[in-house]
Coordinates of C-alpha atoms in Angstrom, one line a residue:
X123 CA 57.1 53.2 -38.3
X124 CA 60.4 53.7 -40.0
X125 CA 61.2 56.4 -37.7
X126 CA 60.5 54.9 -34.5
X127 CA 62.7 51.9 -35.9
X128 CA 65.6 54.4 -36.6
X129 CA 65.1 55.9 -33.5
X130 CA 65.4 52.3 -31.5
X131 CA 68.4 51.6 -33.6
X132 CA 70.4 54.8 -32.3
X133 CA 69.4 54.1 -28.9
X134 CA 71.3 50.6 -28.9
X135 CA 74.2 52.1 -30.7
X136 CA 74.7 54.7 -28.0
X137 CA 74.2 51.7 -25.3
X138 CA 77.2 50.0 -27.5
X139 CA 79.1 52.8 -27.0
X140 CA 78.6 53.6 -23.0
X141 CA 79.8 50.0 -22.7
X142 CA 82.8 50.4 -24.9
X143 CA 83.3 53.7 -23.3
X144 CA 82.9 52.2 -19.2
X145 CA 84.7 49.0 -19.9
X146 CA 81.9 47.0 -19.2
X147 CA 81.9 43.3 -19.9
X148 CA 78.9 40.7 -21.0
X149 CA 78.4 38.4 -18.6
X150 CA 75.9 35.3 -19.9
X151 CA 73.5 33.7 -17.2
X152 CA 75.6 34.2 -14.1
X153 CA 72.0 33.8 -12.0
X154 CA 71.0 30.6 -14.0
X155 CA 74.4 29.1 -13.4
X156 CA 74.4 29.7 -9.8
X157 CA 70.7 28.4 -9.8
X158 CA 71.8 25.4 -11.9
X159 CA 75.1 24.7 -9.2
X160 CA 72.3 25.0 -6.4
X161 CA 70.4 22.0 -7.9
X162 CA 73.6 19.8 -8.1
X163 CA 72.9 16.5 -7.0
X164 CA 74.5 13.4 -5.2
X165 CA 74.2 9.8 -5.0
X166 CA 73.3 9.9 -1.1
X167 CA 69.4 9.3 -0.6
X168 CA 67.3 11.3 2.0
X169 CA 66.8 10.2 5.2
X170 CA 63.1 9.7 5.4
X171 CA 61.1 8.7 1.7
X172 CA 57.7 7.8 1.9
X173 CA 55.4 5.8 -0.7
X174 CA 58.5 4.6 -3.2
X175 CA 58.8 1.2 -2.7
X176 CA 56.9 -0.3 -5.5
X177 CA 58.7 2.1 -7.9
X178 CA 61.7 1.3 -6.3
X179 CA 61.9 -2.7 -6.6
X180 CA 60.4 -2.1 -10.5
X181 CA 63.8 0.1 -11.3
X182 CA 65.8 -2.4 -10.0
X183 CA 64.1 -5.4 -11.4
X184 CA 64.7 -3.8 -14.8
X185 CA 68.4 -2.9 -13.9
X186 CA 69.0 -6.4 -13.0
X187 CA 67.6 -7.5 -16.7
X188 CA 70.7 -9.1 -18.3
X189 CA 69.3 -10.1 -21.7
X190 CA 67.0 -7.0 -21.9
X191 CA 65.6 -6.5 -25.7
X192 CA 66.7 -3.2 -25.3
X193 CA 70.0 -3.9 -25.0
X194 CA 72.5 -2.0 -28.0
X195 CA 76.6 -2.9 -27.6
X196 CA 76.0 -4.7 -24.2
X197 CA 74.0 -1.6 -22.8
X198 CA 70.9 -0.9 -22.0
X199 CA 69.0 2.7 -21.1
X200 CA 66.4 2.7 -18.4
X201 CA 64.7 6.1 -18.0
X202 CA 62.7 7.6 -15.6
X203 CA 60.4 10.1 -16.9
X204 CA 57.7 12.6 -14.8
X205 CA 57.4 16.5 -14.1
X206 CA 59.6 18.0 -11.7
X207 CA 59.4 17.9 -8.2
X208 CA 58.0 14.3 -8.2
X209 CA 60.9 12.9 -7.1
X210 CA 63.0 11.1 -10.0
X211 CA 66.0 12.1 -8.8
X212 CA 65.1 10.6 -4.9
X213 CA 64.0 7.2 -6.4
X214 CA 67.4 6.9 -8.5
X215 CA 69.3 7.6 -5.4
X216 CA 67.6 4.6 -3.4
X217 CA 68.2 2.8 -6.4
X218 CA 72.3 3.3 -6.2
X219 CA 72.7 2.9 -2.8
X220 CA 70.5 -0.3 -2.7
X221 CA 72.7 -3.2 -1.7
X222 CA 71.5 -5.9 -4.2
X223 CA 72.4 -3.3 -6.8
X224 CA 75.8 -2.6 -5.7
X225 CA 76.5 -6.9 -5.9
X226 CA 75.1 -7.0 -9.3
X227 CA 77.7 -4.0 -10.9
X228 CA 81.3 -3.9 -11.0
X229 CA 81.4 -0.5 -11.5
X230 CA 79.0 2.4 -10.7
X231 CA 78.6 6.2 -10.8
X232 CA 76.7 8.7 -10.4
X233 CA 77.0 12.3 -12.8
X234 CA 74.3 15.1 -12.6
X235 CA 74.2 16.9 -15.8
X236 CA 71.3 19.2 -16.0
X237 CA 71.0 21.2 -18.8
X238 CA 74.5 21.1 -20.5
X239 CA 75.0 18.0 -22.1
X240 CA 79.1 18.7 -22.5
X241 CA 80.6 14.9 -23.5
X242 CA 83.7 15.7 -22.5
X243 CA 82.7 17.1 -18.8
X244 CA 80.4 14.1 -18.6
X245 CA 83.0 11.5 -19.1
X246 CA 85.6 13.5 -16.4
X247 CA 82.4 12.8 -13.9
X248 CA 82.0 9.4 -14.7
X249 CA 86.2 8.7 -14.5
X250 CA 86.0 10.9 -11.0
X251 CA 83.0 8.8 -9.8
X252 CA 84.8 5.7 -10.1
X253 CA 88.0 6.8 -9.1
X254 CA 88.1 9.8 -6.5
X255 CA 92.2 9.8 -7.5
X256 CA 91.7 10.2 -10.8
X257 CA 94.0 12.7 -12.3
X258 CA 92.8 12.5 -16.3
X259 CA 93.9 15.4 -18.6
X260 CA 91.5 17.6 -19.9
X261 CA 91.6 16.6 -23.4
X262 CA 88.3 14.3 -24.5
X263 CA 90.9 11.7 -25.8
X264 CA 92.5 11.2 -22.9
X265 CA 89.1 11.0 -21.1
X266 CA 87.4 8.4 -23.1
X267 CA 90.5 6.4 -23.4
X268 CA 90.6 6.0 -19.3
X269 CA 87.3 6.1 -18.9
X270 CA 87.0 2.7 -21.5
X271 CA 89.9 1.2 -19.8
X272 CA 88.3 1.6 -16.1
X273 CA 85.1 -0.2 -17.7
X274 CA 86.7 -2.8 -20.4
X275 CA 84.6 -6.0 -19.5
X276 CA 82.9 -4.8 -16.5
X277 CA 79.2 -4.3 -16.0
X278 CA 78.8 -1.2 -15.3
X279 CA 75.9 1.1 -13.6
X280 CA 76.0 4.7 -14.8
X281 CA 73.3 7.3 -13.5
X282 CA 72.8 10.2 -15.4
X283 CA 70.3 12.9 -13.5
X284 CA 68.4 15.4 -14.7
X285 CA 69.3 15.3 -18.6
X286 CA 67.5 17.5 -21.3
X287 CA 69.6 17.1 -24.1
X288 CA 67.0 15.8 -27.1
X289 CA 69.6 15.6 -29.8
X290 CA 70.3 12.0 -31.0
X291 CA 73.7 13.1 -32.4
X292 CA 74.8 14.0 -28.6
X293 CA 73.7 11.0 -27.5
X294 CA 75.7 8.9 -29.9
X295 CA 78.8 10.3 -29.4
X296 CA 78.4 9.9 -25.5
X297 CA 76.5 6.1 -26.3
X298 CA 80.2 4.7 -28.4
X299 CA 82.5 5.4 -25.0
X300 CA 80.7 3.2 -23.6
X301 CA 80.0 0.1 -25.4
X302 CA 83.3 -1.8 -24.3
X303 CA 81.2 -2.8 -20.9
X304 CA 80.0 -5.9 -20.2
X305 CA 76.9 -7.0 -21.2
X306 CA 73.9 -6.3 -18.6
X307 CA 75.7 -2.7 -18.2
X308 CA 73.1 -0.3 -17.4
X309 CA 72.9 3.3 -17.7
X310 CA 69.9 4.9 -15.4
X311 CA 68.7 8.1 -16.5
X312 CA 66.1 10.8 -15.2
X313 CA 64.8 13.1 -17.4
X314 CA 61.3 15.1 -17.7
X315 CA 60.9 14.6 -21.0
X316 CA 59.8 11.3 -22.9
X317 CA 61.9 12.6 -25.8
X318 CA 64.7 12.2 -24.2
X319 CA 64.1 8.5 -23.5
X320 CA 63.2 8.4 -27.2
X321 CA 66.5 9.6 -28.5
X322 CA 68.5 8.1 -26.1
X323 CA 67.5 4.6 -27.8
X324 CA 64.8 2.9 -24.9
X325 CA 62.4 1.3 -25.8
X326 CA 60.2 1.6 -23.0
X327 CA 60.0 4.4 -20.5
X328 CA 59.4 4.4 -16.8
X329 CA 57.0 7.0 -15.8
X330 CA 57.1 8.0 -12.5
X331 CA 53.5 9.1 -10.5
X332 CA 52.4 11.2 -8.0
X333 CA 52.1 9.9 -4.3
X334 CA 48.7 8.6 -3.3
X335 CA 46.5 10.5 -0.9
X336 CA 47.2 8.1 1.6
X337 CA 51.2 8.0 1.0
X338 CA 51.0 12.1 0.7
X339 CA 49.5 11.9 4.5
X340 CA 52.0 9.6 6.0
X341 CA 54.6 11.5 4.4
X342 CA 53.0 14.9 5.6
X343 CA 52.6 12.9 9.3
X344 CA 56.0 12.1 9.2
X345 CA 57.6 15.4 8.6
X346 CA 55.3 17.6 10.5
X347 CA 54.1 15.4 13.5
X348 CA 56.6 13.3 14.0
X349 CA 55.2 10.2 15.6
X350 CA 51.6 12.0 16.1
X351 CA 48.4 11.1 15.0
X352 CA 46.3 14.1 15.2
X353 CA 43.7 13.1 17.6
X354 CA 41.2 15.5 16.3
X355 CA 39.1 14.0 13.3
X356 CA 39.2 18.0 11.5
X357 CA 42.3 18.6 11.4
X358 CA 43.0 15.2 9.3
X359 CA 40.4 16.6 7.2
X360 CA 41.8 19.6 6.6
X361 CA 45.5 18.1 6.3
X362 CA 44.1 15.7 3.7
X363 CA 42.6 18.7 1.6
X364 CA 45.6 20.6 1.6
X365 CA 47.5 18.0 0.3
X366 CA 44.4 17.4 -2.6
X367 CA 45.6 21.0 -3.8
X368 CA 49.3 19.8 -5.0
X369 CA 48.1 16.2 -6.5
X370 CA 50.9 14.1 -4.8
X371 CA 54.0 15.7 -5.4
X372 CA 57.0 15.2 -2.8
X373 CA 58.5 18.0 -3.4
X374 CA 55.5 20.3 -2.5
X375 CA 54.0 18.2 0.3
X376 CA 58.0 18.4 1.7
X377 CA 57.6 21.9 1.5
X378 CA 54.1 22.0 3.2
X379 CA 55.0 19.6 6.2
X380 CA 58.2 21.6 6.8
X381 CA 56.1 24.8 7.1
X382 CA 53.8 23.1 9.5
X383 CA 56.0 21.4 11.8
X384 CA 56.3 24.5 13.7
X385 CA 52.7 24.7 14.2
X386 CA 51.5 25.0 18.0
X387 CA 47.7 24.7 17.0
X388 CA 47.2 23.0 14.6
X389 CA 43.2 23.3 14.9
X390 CA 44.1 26.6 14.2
X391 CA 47.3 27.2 11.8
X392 CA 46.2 24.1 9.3
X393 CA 43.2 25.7 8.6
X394 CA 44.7 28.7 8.2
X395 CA 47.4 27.2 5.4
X396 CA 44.5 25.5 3.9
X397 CA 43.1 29.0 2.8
X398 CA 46.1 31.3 2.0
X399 CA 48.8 28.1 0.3
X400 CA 51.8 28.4 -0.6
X401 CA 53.1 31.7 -2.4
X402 CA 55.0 31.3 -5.6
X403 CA 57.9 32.0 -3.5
X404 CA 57.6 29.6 -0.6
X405 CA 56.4 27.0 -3.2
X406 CA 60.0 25.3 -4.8
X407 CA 57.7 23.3 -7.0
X408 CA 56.9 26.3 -9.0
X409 CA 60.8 26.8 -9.5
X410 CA 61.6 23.3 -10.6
X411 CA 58.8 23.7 -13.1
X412 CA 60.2 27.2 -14.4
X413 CA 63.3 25.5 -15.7
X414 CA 61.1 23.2 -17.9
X415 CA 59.7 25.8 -19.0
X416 CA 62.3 27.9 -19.4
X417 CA 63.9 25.3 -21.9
X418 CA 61.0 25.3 -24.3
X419 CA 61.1 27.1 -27.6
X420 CA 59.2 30.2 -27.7
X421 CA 56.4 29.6 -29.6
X422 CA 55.6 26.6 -26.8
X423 CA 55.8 28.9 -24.4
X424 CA 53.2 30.9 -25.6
X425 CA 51.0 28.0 -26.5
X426 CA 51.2 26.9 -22.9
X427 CA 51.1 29.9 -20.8
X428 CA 47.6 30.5 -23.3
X429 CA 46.5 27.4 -20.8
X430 CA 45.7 29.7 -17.9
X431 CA 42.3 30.8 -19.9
X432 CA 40.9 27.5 -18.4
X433 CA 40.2 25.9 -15.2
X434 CA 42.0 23.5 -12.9
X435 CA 40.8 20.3 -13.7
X436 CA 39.6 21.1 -17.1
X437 CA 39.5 18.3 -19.6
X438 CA 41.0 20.1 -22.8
X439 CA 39.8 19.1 -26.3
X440 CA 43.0 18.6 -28.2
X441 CA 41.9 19.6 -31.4
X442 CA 39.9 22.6 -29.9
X443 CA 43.2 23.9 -28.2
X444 CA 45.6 23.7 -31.2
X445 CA 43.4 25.4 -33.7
X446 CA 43.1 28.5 -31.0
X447 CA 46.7 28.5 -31.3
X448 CA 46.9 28.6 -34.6
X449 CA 43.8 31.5 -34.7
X450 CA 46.3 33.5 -32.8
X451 CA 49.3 32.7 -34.3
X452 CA 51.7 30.6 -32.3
X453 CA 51.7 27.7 -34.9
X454 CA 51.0 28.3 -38.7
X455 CA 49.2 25.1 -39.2
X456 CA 47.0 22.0 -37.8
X457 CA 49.6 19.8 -38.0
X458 CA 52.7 21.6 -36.9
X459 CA 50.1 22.6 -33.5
X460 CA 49.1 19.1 -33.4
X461 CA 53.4 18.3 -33.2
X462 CA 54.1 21.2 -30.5
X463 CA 51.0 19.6 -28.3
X464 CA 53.2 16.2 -28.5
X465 CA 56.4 17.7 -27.6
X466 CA 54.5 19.8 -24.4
X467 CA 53.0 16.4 -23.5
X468 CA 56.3 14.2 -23.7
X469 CA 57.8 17.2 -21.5
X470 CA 55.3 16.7 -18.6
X471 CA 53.1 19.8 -19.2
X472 CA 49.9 17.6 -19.9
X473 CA 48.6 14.5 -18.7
X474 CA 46.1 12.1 -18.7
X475 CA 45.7 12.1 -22.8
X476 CA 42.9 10.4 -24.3
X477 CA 43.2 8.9 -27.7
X478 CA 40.9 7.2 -30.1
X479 CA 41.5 3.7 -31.4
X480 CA 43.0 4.5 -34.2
X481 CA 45.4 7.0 -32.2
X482 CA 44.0 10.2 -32.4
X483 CA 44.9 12.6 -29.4
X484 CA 40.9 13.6 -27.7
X485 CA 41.3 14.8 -24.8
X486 CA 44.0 15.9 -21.7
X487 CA 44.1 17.1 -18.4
X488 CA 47.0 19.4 -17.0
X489 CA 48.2 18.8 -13.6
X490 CA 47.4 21.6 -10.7
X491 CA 51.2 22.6 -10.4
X492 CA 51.4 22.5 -13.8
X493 CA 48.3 25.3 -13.7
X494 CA 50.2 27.1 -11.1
X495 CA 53.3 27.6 -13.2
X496 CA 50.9 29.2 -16.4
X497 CA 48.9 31.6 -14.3
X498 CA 53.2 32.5 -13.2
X499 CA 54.3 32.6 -16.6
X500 CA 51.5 34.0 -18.1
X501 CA 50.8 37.1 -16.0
X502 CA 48.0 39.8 -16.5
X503 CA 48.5 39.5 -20.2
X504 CA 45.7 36.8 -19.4
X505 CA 43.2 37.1 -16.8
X506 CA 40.6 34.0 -16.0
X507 CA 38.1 35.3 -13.6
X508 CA 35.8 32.7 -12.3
X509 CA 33.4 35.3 -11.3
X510 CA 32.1 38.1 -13.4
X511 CA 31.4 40.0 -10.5
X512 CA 35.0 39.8 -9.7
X513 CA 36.2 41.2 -12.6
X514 CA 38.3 44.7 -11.6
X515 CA 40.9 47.1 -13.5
X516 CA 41.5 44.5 -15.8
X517 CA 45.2 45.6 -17.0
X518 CA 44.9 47.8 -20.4
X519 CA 48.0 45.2 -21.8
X520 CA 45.7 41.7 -21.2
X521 CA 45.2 39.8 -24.4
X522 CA 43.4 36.8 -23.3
X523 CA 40.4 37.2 -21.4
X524 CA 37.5 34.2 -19.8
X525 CA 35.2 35.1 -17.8
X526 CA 33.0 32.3 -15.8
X527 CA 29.5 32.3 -14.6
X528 CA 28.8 33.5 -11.3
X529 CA 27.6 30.9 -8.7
X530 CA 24.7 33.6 -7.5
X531 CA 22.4 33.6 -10.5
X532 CA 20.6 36.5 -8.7
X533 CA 24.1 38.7 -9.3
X534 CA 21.2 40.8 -11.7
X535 CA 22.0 43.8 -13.9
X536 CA 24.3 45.1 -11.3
X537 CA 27.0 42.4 -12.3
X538 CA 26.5 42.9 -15.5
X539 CA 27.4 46.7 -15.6
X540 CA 30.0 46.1 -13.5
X541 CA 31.7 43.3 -16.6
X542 CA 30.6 45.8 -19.0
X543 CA 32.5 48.5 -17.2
X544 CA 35.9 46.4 -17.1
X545 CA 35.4 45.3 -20.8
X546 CA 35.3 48.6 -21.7
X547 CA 39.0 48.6 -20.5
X548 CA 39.9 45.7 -22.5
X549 CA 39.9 46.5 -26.3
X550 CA 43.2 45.2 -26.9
X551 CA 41.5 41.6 -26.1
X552 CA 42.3 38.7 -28.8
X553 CA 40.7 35.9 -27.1
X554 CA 37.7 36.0 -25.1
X555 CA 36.0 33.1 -23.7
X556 CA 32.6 33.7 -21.6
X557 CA 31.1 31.2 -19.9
X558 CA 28.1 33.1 -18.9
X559 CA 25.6 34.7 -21.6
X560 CA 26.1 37.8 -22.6
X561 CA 24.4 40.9 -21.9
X562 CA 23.0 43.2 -24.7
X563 CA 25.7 45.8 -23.2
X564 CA 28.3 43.4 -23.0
X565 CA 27.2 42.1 -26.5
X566 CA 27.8 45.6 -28.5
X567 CA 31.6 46.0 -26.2
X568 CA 32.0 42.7 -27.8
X569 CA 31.0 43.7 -31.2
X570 CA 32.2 47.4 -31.2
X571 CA 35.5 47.4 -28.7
X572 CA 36.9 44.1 -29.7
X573 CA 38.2 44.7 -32.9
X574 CA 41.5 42.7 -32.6
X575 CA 39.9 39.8 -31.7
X576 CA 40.7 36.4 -32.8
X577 CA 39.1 33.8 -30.8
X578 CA 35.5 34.0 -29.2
X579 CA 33.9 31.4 -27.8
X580 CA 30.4 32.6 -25.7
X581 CA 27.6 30.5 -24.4
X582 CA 24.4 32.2 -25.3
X583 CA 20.8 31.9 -24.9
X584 CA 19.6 30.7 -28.3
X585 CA 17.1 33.3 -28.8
X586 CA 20.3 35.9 -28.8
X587 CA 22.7 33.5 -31.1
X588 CA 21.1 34.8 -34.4
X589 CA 21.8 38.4 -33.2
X590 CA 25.5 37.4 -32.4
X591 CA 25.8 35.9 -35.8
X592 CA 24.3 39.0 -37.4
X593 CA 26.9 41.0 -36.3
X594 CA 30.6 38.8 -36.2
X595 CA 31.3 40.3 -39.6
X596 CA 32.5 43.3 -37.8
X597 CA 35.0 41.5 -36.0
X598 CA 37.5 41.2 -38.8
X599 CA 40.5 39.0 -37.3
X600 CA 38.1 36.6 -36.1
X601 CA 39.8 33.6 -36.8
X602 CA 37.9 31.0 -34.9
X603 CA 34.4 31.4 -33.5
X604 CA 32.6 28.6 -31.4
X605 CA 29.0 29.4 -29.7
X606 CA 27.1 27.3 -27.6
X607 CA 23.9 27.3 -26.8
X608 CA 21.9 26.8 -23.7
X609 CA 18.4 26.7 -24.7
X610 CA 15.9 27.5 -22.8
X611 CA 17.6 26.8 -19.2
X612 CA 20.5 27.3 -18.1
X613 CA 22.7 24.2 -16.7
X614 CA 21.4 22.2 -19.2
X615 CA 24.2 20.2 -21.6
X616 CA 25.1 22.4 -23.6
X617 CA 24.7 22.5 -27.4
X618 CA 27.0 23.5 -30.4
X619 CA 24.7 25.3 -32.6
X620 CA 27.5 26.5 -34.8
X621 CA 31.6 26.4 -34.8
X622 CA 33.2 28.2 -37.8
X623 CA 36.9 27.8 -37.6
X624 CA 39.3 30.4 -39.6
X625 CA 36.5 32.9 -41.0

């Protein structure tokens, strides 16, 4: 080992020096950047927006609040908080531009900040919002002292899109510029992470939903038939259950009825798009979500992307999933898994969270998209097969392996050489998670091949369990071990017969 680590070490001192010797220069995150300027937005709304009403007259209603009780120094924050690519950014732009909200403020403007939360840069927006003429120096002085002069009195409306920054000292020096506005000032701010509405010092966050199935349609209807009703019953249905497969999103359904729109056939081509979808590539939803992730920490990353083991639509036992995280070794305790879970959920990558009533987190669901962006991030270093029989050259580098039961229960012993084959290939598996019993050939891989394993969690038939049990002692970084049992048929509920957590 100390060898290989000298050798590494001499390799990046001669890559020092062929820079030093070429003249080469580091260059930090010139692709981000250019991806961050691409995402710059305005105050101007879109032309056609479908299903944002409601939301709409609630974000003004709450604007229009004068004696708000979150109120601090005569302003007020109200957020609005949701994953990306539902459409925050849209609603706060109807918002601005609504007349009744341009007679209630003296002053407004709009700043995009993404994520660089630079005070000074901020405040020059703000000063060139309200005054196109501006000609402010660059020093922060001279910036906050015209920017409180241009709102001195006046009730202001400030919208601040896209912000990540989480650090209540950043906010506090931006929050004290501003305090000199009248009371009833406002500043709107989108954001997809409740933490962010939490330092930022509101009280009460607006979260922002999906489209309904019936607002997705009308929206897809407006964008890819214009002014067409598709007179053949099918290829509603169809639409309809394309639109099932992104959960409401504008962004994707945009996408989708853009990609459509030059359809000839649609009793043909929808049908068509229904199977293949949309390719990580052709999907921009999947790219707004990268940046979320993208900004987590990396032991969050890891936790999440560990999500893709399950399936869409899976309701997650909280406590379940943090202690497989800490069998593997993202977090080092209960409670510190228990925090990153939080800070995943305020950020949008679960939903739907279950709690007891005395506030204990049960259970969560993860959005489709949000599924999506883990099997992305996540890669062959964890393969989820929802068919045994499907299971082929599983990549000698996966990690995290789950393997479901095959609809055919005739697949037979055929099947089952065929898993036992790829699991052969897989020794360097940590998790493994089989939702199908295992065969006694499958059973000794497990036992003999999997010796780095951490987690397993198999449903068995209970005559076998005892057997299993026998033999786990051989498994030596088994760190969490959860069998169920079936009984004596299969697709009956299924029974914990015994769950030993960090053997």
């Amino acid at each position: 080992m100390a060898h290989a680590i000298k050798a590494i070490r001499e390799k990046l001192d001669d890559i020092s020096k062929d820079k030093d010797t070429f003249h080469l220069e580091v260059v930090h995150s010139t692709e981000e950047d250019e991806a961050l300027h691409s995402r710059e937005t305005d105050s101007c709304p879109p032309t056609i927006v479908v299903g944002r009403e409601d939301d709409k007259k609630n974000i003004i209603h709450l604007l229009l609040l004068l004696n708000s009780n979150s109120e601090v120094n005569n302003i007020s924050f109200v957020p609005i908080v949701g994953m990306g690519g539902l459409g925050k950014t849209t609603l706060a732009q109807l918002v601005f531009d609504d007349d009744e909200v341009t007679a209630h403020f003296d002053i407004k403007a709009w700043v995009y900040v993404s994520q660089s939360f630079d005070v000074k840069a901020i405040l020059g927006r703000m000063l060139r919002s309200i005054d196109r003429q501006n000609q402010a120096g660059p020093e922060l002085d001279d910036l906050q002292a015209q920017l409180r002069e241009k709102i001195q009195g006046k009730r202001f409306l400030f919208v601040l899109d896209d912000v990540w920054e989480e650090r209540v000292v950043r906010w506090e020096i931006l929050g004290k510029y501003l305090t000199v506005g009248a009371i009833g000032s406002k500043v709107l701010v989108t954001t997809r992470s409740s933490k962010v509405a939490e330092v930022g010092g509101i009280v009460e966050s607006y979260h922002l939903k999906g489209l309904s199935e019936e607002e997705s349609w009308n929206l897809l209807l407006t964008k890819a038939l214009p002014r067409k009703i598709p007179q053949n019953p099918y290829v509603e249905e169809v639409g309809r259950e394309i639109l099932r497969k992104y959960g409401g999103v504008p962004l994707a359904v945009n996408t989708i009825a853009g990609m459509l729109m030059s359809s000839k056939n649609p009793e043909i081509d929808w049908p068509s798009f229904l199977h293949k979808g949309l390719s990580e590539e052709e999907n921009p939803t999947i790219s707004a979500l990268k940046l979320s992730f993208s900004h987590l920490p990396s032991h969050m990353k890891h936790c999440f992307a560990y999500c893709k083991l399950y399936q869409k639509g899976y309701e997650f036992h909280v406590k379940s999933l943090v202690q497989c995280w800490v069998a593997q070794g993202y977090i080092e305790s209960e409670i510190k898994g228990l925090d990153c879970f939080i800070m995943l959920w305020w950020r949008s990558f679960f939903q739907e969270v279950e709690m007891d009533e005395l506030g204990n987190m049960l259970t969560c669901k993860m959005h489709d998209l949000m599924h999506d962006l883990a099997d992305s991030v996540a890669g062959d270093k964890i393969i989820r097969s929802l068919s045994s029989t499907a299971l082929i050259n599983i990549p000698s580098k996966t990690r995290h392996l789950a393997i479901y039961e095959d609809d055919d229960n005739d697949a037979g012993e055929e099947a089952d050489a065929a898993v036992a084959d790829e699991l052969e290939n897989a020794s360097k598996v940590r998790t493994l998670v089989c939702h199908k019993p295992l065969s006694k050939q499958e059973f000794e891989i497990v036992i003999c091949k999997f010796i780095r394993l951490r987690v397993l969690i198999v449903f068995e038939d209970r005559s076998d369990a005892s057997t299993l049990l026998h033999f786990v002692g051989k498994l030596k970084h088994l760190r969490y071990l959860v069998i169920h049992c079936h009984g004596m048929c299969k697709r009956k509920t299924c029974v914990a017969l015994i769950e030993t957590k960090y053997l």
